[in-house]
Backbone as JSON, one array per atom type, in Angstrom:
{
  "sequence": "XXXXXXXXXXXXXXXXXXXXXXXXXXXXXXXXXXXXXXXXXXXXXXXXXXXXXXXXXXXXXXXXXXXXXXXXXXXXXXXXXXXXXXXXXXXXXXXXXXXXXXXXXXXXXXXXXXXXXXXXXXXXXXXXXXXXXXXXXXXXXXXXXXXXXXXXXX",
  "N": [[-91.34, -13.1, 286.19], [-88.46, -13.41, 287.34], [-85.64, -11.68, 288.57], [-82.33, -11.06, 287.82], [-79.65, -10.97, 289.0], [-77.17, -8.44, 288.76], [-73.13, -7.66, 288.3], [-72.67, -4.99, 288.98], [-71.96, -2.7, 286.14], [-69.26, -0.66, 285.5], [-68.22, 2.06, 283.47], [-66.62, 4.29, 284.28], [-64.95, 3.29, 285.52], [-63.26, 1.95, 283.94], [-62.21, 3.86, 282.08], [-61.03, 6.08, 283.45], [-58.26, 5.68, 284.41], [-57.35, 6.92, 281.93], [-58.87, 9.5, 281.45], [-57.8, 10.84, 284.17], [-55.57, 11.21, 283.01], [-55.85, 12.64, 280.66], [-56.32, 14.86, 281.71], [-54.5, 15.9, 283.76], [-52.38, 16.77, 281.17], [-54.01, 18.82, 280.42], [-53.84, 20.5, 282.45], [-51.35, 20.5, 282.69], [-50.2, 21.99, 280.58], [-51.96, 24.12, 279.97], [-51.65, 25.03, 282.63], [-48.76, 26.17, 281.96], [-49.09, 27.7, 279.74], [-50.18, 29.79, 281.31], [-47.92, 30.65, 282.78], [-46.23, 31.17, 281.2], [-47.02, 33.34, 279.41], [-47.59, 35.33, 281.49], [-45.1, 35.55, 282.41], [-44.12, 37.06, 280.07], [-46.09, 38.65, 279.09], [-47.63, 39.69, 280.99], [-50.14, 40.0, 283.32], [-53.15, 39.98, 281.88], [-52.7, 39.39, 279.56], [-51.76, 36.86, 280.13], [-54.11, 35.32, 281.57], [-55.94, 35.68, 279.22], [-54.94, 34.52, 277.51], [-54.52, 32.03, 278.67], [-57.09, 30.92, 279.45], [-57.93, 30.71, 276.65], [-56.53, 28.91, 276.19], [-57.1, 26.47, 277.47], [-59.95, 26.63, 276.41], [-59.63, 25.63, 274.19], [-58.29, 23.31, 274.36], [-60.45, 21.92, 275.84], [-62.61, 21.63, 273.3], [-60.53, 20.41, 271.75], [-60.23, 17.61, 272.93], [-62.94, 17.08, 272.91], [-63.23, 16.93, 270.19], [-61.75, 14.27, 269.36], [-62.82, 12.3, 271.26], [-64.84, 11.83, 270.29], [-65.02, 9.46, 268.88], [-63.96, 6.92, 270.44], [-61.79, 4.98, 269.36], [-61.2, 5.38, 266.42], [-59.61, 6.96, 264.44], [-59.12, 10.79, 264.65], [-58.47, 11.55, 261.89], [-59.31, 10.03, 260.32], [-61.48, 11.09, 258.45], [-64.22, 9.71, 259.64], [-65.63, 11.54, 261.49], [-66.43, 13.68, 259.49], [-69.04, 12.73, 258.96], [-70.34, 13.57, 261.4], [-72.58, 15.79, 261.91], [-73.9, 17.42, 264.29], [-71.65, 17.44, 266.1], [-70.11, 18.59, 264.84], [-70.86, 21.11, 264.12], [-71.57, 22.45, 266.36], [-69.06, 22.31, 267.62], [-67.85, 23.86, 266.03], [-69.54, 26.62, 266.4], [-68.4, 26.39, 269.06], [-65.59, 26.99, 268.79], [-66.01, 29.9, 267.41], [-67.27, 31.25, 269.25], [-64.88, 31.07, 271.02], [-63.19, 32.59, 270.08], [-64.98, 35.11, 269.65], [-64.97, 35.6, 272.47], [-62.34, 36.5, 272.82], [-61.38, 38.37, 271.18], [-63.72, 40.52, 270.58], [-64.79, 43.57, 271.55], [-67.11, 44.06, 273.3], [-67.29, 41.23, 274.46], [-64.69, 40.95, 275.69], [-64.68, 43.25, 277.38], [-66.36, 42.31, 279.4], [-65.93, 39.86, 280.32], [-62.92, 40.4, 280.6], [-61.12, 39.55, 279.19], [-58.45, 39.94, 276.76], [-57.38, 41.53, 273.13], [-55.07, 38.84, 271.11], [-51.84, 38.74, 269.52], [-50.98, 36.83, 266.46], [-48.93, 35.46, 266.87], [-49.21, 34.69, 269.96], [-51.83, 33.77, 269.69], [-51.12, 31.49, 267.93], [-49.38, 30.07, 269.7], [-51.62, 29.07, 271.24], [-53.43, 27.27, 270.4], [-51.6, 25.89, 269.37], [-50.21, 24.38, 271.57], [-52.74, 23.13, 272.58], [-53.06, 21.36, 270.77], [-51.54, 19.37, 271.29], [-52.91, 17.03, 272.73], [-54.2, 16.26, 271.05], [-52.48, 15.12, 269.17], [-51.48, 13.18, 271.7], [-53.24, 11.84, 272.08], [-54.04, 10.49, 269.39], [-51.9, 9.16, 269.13], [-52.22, 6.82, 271.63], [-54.98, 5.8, 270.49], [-53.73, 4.61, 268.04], [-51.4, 2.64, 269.32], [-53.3, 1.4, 270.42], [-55.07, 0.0, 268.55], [-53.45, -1.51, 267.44], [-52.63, -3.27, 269.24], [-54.57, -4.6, 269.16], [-54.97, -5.82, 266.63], [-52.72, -7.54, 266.29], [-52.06, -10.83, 266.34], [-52.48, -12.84, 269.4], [-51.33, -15.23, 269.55], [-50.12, -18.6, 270.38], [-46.61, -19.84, 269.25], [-47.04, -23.0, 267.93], [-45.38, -26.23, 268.48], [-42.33, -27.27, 267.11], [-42.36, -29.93, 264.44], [-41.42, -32.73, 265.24]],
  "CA": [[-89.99, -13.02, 285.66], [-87.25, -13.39, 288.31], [-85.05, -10.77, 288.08], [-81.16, -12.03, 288.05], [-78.55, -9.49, 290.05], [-75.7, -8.65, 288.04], [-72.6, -6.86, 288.71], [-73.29, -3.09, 287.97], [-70.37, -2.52, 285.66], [-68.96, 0.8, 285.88], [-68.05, 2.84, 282.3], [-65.63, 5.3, 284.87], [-63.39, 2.29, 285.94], [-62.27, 1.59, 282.69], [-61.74, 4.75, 281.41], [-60.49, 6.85, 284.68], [-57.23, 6.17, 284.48], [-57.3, 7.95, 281.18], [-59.31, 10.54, 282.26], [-57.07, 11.29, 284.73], [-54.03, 11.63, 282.27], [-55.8, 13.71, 279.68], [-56.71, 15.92, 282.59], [-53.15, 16.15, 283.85], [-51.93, 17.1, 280.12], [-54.35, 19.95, 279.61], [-53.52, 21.22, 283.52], [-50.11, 21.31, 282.85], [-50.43, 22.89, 279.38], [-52.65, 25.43, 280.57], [-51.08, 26.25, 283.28], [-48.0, 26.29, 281.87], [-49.27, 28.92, 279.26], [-50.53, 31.25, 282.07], [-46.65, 31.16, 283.63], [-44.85, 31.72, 280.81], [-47.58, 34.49, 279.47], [-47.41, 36.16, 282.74], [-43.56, 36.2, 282.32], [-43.77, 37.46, 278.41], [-46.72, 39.79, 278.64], [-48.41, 40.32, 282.11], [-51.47, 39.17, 283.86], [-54.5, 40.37, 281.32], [-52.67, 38.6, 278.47], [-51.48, 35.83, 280.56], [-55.6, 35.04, 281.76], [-56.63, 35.24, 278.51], [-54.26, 32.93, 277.21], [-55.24, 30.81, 279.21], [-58.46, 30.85, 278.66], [-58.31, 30.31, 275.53], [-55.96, 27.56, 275.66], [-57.98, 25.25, 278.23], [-60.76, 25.97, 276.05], [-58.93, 24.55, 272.71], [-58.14, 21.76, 275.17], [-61.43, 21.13, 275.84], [-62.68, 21.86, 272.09], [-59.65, 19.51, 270.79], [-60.62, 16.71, 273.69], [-64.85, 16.71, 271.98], [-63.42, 15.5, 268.49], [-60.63, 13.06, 269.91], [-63.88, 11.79, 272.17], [-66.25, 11.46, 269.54], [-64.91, 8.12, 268.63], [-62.69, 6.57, 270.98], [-61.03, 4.0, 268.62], [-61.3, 5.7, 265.26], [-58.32, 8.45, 264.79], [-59.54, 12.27, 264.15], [-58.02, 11.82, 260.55], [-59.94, 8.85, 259.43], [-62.7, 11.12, 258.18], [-65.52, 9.54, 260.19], [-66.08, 12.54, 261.87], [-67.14, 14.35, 258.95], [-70.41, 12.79, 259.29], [-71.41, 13.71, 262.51], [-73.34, 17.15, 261.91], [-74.06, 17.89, 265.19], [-70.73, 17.85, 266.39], [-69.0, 19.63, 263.87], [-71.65, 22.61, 263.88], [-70.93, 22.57, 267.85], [-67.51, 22.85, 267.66], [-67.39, 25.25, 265.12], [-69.83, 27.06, 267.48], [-67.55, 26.59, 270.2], [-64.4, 27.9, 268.18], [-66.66, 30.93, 267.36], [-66.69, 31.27, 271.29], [-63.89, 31.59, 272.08], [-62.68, 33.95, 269.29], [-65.18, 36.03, 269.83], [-64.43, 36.14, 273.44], [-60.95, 36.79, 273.09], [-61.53, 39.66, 270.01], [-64.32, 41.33, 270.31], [-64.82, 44.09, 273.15], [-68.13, 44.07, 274.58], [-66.87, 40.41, 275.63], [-63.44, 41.69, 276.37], [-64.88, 44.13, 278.44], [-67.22, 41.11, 280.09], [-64.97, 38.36, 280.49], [-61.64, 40.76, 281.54], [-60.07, 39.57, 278.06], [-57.36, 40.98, 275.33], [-56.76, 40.94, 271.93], [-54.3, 38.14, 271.31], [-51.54, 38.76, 268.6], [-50.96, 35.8, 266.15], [-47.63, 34.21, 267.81], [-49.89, 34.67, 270.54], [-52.92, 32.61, 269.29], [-50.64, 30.31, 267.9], [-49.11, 29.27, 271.26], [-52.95, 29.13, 272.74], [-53.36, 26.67, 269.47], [-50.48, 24.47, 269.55], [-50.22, 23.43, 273.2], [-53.63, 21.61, 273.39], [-52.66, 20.17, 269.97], [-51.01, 18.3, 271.66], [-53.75, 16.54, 273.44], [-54.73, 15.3, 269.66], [-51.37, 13.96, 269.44], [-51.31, 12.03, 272.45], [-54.91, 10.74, 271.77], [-53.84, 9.87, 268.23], [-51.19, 7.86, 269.52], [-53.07, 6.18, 272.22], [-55.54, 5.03, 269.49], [-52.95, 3.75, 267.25], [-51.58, 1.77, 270.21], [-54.28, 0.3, 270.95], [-55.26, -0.67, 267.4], [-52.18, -2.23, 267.18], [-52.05, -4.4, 269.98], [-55.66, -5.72, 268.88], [-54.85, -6.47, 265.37], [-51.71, -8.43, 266.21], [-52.64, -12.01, 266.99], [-52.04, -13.5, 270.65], [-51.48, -16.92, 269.42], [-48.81, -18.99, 270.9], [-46.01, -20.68, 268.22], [-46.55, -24.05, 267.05], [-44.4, -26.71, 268.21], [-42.35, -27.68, 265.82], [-42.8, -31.12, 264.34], [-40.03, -33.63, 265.26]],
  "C": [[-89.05, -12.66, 286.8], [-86.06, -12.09, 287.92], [-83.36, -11.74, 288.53], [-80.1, -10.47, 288.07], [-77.47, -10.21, 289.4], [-74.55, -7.67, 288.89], [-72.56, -5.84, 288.0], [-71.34, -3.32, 287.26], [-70.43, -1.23, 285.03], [-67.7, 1.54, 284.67], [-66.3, 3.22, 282.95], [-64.6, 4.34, 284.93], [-62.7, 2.05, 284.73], [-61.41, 2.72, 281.83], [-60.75, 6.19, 282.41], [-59.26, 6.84, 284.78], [-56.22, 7.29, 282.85], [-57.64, 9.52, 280.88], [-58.6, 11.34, 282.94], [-55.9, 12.26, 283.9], [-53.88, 12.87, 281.32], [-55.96, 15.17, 280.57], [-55.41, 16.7, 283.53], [-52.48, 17.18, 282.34], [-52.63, 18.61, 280.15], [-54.49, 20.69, 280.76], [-52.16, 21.99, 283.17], [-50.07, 22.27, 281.71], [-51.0, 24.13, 279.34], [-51.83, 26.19, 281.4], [-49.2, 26.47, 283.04], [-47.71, 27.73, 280.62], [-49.27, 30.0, 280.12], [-49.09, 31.6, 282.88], [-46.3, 31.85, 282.3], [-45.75, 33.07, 279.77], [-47.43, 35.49, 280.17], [-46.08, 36.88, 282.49], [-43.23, 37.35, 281.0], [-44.47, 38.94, 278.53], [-47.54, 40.75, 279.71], [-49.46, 39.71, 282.44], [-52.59, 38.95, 282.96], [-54.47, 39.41, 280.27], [-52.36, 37.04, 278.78], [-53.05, 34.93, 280.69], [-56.23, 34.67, 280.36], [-55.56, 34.05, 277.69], [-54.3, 31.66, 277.6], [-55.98, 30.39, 279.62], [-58.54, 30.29, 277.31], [-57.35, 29.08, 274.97], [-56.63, 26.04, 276.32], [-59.27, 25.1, 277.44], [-60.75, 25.21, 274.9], [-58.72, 23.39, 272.96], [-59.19, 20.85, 274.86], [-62.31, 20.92, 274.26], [-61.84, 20.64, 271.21], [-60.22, 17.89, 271.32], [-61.79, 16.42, 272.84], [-64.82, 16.09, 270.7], [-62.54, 14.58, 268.91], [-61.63, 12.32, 270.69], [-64.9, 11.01, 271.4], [-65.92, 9.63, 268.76], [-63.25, 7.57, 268.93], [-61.7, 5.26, 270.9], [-60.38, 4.32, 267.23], [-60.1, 6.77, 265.66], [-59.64, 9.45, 263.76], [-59.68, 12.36, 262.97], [-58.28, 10.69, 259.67], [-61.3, 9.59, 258.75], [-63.93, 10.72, 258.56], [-65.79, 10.36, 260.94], [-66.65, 13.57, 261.52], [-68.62, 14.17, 258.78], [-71.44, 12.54, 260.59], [-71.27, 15.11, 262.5], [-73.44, 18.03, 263.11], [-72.7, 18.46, 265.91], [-69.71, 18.77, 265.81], [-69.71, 20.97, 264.4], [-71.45, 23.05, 265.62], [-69.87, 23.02, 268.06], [-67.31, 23.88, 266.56], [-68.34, 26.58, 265.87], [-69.05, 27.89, 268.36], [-66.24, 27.52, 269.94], [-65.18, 29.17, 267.49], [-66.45, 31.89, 268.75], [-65.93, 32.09, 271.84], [-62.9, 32.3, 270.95], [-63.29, 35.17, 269.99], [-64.91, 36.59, 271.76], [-63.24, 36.35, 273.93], [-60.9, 37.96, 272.2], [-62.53, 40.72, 269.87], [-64.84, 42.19, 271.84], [-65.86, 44.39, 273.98], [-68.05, 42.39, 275.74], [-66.01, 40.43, 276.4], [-63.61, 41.97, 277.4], [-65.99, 42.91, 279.47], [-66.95, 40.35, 280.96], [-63.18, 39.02, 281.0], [-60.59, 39.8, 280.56], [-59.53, 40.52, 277.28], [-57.19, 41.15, 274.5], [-55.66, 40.08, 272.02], [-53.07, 39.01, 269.7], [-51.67, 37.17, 267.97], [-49.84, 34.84, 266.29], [-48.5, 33.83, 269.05], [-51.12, 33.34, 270.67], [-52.2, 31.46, 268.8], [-49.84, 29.27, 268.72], [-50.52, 28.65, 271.96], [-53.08, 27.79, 271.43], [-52.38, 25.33, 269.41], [-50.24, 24.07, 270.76], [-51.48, 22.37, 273.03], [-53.62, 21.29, 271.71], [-52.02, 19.38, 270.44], [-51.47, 17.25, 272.19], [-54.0, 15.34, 272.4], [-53.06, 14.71, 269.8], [-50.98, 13.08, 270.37], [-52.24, 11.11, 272.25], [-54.77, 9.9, 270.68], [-52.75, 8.81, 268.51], [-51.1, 6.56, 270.27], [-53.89, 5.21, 271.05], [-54.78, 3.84, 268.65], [-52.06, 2.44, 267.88], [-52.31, 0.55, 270.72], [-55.09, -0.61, 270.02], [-54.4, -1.88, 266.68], [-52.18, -3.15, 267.56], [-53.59, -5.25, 270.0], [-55.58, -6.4, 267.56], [-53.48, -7.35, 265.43], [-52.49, -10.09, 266.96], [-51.9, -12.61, 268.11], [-52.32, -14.59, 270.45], [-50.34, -17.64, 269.87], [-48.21, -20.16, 269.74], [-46.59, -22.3, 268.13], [-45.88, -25.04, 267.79], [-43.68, -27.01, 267.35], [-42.25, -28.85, 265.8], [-41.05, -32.22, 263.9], [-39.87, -34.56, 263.92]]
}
């Protein structure tokens, strides 16, 4: 059996310049928590804030990933087990290492208040909203037909 040399085709190239972008989004978001933390509350609360917002990032990124055509809010995500029980896991995580103080004391985290958590919360929502719009984009411009008119008939 002859073997027949293909061209390796490479997953990263196609997806890298997205990659890039979501990785931009949840830089600036992050570090845009740990400035304006810093400014609000000081370093300890600033760190963990942003901590716990890169890891909501990454946490929000794992279900926006899990099917990169399907939106979040189509319900096909409720039946993947593994991932759910992961991410609920993960958001375990990073509660408990933002609330409870033998990690506190571990990890050089704070208690958060709940304006607090809800800033660390709504920034990398935003990630799902760009992703969700991406998707819908791109669903769009495959379900429209690239057919060219007709002449019309003299």
């Amino acid at each position: 059996c002859a073997s027949v040399a293909r061209k390796p085709v490479y997953m990263l190239q196609s997806i890298s310049p997205r990659l890039v972008f979501v990785g931009l989004v949840m830089a600036a978001g992050t570090l845009g928590v740990l400035a304006w933390g810093s400014n609000q509350y000081g370093d300890v609360v600033a760190r963990t804030m942003g901590m716990t917002t890169f890891a909501l990032f990454r946490l929000f990124s794992s279900l926006e990933t899990a099917d990169e055509d399907e939106s979040l809010f189509s319900g096909s995500i409720l039946g993947n087990r593994p991932l759910l029980l992961a991410t609920g896991l993960s958001a375990l995580t990073i509660l408990l290492a933002v609330e409870f103080g033998f990690l506190q004391r571990l990890l050089g985290t704070t208690s958060l208040t709940v304006e607090q958590w809800v800033i660390c919360i709504a920034v990398p929502l935003s990630l799902v909203v760009v992703e969700e719009m991406r998707k819908l984009l791109r669903t769009r411009g495959r379900a429209e037909p690239s057919t060219v008119p007709a002449p019309a008939a003299a």
